[in-house]
PDB file of C-alpha atoms in Angstrom:
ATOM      1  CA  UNK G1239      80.571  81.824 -60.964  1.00 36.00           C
ATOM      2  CA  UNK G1240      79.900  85.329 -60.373  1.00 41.00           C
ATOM      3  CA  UNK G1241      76.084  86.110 -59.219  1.00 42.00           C
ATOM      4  CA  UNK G1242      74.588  88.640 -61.775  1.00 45.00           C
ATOM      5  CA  UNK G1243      73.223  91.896 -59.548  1.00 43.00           C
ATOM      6  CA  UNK G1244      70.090  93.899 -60.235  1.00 45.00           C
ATOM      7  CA  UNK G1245      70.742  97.110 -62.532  1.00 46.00           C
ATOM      8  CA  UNK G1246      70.563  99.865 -60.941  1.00 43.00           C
ATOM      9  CA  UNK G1247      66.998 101.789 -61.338  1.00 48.00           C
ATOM     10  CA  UNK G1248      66.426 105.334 -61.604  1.00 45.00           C
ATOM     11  CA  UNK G1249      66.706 107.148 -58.467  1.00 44.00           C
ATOM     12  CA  UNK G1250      67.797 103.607 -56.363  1.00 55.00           C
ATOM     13  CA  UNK G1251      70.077 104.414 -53.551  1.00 61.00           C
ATOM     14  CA  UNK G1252      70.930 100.921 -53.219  1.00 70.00           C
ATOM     15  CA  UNK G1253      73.726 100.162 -55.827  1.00 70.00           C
ATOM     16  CA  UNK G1254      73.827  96.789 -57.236  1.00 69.00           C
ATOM     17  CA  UNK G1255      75.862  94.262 -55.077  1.00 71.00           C
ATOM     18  CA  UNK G1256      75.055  95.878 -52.107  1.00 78.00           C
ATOM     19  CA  UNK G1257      71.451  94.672 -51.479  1.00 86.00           C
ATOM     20  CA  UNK G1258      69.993  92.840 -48.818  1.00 90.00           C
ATOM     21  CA  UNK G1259      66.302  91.329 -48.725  1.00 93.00           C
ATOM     22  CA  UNK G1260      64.501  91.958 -45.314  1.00 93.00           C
ATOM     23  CA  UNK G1261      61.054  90.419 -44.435  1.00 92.00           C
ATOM     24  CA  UNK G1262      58.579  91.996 -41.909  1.00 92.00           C
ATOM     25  CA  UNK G1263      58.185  89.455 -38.695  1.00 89.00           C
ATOM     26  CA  UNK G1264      55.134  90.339 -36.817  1.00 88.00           C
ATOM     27  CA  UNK G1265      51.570  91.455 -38.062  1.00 89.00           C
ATOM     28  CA  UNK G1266      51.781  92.142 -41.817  1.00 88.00           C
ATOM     29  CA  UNK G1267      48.656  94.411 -41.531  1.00 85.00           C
ATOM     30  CA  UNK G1268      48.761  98.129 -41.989  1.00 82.00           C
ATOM     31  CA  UNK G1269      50.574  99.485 -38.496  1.00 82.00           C
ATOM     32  CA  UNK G1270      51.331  96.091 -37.499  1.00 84.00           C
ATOM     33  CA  UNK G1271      54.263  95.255 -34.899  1.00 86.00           C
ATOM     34  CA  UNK G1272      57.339  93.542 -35.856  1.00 86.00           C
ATOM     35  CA  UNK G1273      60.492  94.010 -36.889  1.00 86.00           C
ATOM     36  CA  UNK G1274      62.394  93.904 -40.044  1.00 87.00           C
ATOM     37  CA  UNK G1275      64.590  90.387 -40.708  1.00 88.00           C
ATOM     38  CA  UNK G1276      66.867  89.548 -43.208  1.00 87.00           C
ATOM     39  CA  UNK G1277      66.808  86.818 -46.189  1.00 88.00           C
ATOM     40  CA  UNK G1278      69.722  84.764 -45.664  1.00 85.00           C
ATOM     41  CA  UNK G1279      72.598  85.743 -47.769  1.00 85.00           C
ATOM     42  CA  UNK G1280      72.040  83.007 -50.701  1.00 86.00           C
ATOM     43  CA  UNK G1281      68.358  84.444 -50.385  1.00 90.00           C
ATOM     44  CA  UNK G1282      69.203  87.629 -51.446  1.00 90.00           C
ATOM     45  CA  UNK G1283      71.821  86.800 -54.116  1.00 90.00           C
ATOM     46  CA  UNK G1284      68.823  85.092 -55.655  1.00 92.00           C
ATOM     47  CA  UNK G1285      66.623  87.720 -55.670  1.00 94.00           C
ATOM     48  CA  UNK G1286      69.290  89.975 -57.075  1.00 92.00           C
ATOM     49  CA  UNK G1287      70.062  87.604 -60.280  1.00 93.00           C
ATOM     50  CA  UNK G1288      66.130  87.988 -60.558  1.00 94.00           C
ATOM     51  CA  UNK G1289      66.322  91.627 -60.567  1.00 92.00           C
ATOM     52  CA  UNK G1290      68.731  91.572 -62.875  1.00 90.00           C
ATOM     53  CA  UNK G1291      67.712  88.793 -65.138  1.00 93.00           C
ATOM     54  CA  UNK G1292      64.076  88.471 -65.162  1.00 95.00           C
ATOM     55  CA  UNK G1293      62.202  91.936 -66.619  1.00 95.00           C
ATOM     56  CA  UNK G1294      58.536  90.374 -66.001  1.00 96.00           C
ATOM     57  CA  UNK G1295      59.943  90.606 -61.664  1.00 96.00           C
ATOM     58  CA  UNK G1296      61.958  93.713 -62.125  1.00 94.00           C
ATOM     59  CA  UNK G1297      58.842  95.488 -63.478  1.00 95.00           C
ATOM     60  CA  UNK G1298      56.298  93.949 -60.758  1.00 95.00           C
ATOM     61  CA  UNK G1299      54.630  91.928 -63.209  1.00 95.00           C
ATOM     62  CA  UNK G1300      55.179  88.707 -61.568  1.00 93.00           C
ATOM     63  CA  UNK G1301      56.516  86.544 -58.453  1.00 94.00           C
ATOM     64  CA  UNK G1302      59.641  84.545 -57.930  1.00 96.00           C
ATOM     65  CA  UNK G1303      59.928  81.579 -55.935  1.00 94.00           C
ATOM     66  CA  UNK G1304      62.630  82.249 -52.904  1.00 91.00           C
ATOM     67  CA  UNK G1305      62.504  78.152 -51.981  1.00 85.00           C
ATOM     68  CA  UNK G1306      61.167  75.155 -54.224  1.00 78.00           C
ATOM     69  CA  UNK G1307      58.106  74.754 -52.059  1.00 83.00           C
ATOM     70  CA  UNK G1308      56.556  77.312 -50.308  1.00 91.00           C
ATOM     71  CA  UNK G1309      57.227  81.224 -50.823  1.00 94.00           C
ATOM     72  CA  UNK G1310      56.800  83.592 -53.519  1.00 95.00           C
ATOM     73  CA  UNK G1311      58.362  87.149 -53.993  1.00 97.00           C
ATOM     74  CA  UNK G1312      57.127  89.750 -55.913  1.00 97.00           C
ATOM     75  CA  UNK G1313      57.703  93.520 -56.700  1.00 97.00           C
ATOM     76  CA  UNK G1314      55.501  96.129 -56.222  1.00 97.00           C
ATOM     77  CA  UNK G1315      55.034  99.936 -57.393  1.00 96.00           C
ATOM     78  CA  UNK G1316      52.119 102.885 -57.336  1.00 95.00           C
ATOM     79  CA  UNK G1317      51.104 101.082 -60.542  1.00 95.00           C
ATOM     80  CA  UNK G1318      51.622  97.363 -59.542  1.00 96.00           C
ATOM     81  CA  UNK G1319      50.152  96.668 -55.447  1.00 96.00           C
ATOM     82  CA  UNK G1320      50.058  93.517 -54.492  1.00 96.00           C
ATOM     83  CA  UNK G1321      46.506  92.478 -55.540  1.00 95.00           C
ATOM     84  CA  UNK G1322      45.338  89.184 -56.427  1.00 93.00           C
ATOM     85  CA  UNK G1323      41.557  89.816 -56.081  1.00 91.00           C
ATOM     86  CA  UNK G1324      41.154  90.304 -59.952  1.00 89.00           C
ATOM     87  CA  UNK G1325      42.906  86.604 -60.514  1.00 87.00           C
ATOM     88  CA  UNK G1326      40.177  85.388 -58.308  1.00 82.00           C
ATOM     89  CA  UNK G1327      37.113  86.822 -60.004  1.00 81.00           C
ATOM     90  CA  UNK G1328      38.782  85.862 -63.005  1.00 85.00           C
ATOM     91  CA  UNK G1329      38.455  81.715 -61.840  1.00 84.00           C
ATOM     92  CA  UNK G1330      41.581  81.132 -59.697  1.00 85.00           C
ATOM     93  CA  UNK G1331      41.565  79.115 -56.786  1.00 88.00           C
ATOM     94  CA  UNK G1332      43.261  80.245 -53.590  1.00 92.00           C
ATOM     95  CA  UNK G1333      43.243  78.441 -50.368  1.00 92.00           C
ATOM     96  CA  UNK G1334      41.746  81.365 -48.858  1.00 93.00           C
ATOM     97  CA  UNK G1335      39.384  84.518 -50.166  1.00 92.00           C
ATOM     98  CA  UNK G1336      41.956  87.156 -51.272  1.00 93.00           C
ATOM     99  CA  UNK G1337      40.097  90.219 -50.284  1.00 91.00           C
ATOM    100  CA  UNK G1338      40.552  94.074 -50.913  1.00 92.00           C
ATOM    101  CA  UNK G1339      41.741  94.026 -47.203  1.00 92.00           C
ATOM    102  CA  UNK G1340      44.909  91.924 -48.121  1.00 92.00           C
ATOM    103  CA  UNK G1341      46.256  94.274 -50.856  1.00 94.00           C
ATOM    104  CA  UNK G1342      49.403  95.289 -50.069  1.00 95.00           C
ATOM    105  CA  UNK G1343      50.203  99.006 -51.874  1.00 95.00           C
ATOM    106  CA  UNK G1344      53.363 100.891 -51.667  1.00 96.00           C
ATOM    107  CA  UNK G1345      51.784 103.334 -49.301  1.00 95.00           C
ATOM    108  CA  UNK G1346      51.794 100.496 -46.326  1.00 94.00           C
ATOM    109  CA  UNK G1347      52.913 101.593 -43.237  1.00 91.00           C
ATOM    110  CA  UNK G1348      55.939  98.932 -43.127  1.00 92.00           C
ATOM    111  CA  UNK G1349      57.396 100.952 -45.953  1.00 92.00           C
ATOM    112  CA  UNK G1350      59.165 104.024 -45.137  1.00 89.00           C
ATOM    113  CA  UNK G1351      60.204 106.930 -47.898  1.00 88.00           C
ATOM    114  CA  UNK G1352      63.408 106.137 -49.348  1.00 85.00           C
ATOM    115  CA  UNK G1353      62.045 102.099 -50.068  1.00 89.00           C
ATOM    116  CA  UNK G1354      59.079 103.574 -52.098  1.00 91.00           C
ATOM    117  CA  UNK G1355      61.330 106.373 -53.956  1.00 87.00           C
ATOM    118  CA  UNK G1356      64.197 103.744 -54.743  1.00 87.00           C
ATOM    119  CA  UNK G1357      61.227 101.018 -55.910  1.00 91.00           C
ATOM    120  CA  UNK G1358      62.157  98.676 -53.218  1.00 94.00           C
ATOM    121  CA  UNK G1359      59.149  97.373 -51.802  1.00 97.00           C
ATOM    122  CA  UNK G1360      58.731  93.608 -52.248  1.00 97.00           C
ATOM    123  CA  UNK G1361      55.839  91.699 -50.842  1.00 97.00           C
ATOM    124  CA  UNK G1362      56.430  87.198 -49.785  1.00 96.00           C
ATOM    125  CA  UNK G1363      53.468  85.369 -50.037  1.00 96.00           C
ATOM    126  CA  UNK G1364      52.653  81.817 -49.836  1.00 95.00           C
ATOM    127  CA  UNK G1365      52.149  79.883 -53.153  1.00 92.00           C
ATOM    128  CA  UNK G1366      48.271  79.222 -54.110  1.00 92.00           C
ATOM    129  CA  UNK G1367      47.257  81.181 -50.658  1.00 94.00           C
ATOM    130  CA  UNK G1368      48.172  85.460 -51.526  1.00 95.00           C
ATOM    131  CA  UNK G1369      46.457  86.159 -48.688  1.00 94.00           C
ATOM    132  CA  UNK G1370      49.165  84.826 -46.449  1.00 94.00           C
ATOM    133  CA  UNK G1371      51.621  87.690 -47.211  1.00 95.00           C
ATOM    134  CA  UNK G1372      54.586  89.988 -45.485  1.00 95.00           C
ATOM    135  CA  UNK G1373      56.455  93.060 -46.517  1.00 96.00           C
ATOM    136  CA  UNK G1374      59.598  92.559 -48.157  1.00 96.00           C
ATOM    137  CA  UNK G1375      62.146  95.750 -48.782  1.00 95.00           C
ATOM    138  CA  UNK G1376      65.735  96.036 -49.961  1.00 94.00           C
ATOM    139  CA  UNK G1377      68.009  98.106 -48.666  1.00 90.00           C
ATOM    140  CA  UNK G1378      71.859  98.813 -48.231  1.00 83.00           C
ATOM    141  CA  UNK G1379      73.882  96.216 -46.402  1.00 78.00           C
ATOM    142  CA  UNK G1380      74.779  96.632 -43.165  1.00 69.00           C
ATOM    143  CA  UNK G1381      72.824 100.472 -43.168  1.00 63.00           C
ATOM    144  CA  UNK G1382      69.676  99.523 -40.861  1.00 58.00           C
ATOM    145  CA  UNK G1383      70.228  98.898 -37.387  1.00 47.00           C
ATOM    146  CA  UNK G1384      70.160  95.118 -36.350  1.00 43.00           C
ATOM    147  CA  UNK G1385      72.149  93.819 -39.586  1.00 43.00           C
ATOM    148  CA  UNK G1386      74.249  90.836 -38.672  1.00 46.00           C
ATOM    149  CA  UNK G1387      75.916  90.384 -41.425  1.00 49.00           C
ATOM    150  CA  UNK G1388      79.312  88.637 -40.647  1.00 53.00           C
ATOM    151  CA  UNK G1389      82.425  90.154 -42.821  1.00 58.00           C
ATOM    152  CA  UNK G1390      85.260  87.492 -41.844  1.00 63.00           C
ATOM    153  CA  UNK G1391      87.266  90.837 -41.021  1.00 70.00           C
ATOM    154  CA  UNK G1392      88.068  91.592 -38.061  1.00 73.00           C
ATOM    155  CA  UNK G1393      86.609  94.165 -35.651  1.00 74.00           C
ATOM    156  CA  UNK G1394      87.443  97.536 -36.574  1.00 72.00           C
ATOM    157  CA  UNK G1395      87.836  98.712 -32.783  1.00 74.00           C
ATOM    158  CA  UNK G1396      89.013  95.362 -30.654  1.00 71.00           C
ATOM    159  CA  UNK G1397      89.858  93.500 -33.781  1.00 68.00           C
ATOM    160  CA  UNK G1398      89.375  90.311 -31.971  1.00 63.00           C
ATOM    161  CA  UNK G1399      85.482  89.564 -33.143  1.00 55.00           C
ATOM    162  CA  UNK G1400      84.159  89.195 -36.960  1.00 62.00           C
ATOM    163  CA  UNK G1401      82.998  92.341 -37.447  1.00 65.00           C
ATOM    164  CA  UNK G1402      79.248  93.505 -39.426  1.00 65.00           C
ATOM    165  CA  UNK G1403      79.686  95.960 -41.573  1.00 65.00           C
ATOM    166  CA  UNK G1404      77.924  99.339 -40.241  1.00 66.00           C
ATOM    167  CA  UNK G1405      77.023 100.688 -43.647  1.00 60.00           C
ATOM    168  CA  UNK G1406      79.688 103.632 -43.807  1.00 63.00           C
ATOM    169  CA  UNK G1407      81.816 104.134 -46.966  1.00 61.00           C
ATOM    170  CA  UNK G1408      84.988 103.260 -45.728  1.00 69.00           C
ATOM    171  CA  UNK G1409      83.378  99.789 -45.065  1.00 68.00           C
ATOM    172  CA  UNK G1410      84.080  99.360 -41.658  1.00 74.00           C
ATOM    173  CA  UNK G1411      83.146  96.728 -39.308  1.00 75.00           C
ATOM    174  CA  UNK G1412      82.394  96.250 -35.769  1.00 77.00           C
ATOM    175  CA  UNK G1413      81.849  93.310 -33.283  1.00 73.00           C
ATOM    176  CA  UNK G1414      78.646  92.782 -31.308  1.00 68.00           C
ATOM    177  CA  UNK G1415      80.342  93.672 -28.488  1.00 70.00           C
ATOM    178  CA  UNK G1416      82.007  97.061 -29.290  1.00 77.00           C
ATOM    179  CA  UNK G1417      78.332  97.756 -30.690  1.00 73.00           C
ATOM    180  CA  UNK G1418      76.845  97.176 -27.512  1.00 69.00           C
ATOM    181  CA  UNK G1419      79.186  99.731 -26.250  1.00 72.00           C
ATOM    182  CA  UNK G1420      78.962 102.365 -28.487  1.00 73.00           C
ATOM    183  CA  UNK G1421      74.888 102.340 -28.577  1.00 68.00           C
ATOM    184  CA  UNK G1422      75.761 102.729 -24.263  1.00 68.00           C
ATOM    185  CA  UNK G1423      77.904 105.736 -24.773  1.00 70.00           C
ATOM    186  CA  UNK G1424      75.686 107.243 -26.985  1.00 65.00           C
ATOM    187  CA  UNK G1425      72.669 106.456 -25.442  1.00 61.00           C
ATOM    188  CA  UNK G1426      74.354 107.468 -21.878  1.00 61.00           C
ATOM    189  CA  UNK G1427      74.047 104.968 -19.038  1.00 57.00           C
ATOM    190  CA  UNK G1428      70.819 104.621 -17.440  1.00 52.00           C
ATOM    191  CA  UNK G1429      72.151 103.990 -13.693  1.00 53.00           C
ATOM    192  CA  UNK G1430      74.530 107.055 -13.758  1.00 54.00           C
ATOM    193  CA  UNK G1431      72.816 109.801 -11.308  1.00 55.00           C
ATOM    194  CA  UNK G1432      74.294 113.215 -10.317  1.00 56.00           C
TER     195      UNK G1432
END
């Protein structure tokens, strides 16, 4: 059965289909190091039948489970941060004090430009414990450096290797390998000396 994709929003650069989830590894607080990870693939296909299925998520109104146990996503906007300290005052029970420090806005540092124009800021938390929460974006496949996303085509330069698709619009695909070698070249090889 065909997986039903988020509708496109005004002003999203990331067409439906063509998402991937990433979450932040490293220190989820404002200027924090890390690095952006991806969802697994059936991950993201979930979180795009959400999109497209479930308004109350689409318009940051409410989390979705991304496993039957543990995690939570939910959307944010300028209007809708991730903020769960009026739930507490209001008599709910987290495992730890959600406090104004753990808000996560759209304005966090994780986030760059084009996530916060296209609405694409996400936040995972853990369920009955907010305060243990990460950055979550979408963005094109294969268009941010580090995507491993394996095709099952081969590589578009060797064409021995699966290739990951580099993002371009002819969809093509290179290996790890000839990836390696084309960040060298450009880069320019660090031992060469005149």
């Amino acid at each position: 059965p065909a997986v039903g994709t988020a509708p496109a929003m005004e002003h999203d650069s990331v067409p439906p289909g063509e998402a991937v989830f990433q979450w932040w590894w490293g220190d989820p607080n404002p200027g924090g190091v890390g690095h952006w990870k991806n969802y697994h693939s059936h991950v993201s296909a979930r979180l795009e039948k959400e999109l497209a299925q479930n308004a109350d998520f689409r318009t940051c109104k409410q989390g979705v489970p991304i496993d039957a146990v543990r995690y939570n996503v939910q959307r944010i906007s300028r209007e809708r941060p991730f903020d769960y300290t009026d739930e507490q005052q209001n008599g709910a029970v987290f495992r730890e004090p959600f406090l104004q420090e753990n808000k996560i806005t759209v304005d966090d540092s994780h986030f760059n430009d084009e996530t916060r124009a296209t609405n694409n800021c996400f936040v995972q938390f853990q369920q009955g414990n907010p305060k243990r929460r990460r950055p979550v974006r979408r963005v094109r496949r294969g268009e941010v450096a580090g995507l491993d996303i394996k095709t099952g085509e081969p590589c578009s330069i060797c064409f021995s290797d699966d290739g990951f698709a580099i993002g371009c619009d002819e969809n093509h695909v290179i290996c790890r390998s000839c990836r390696w070698h084309a960040v060298r070249v450009v880069v320019g090889d660090v031992t060469q000396t005149e």
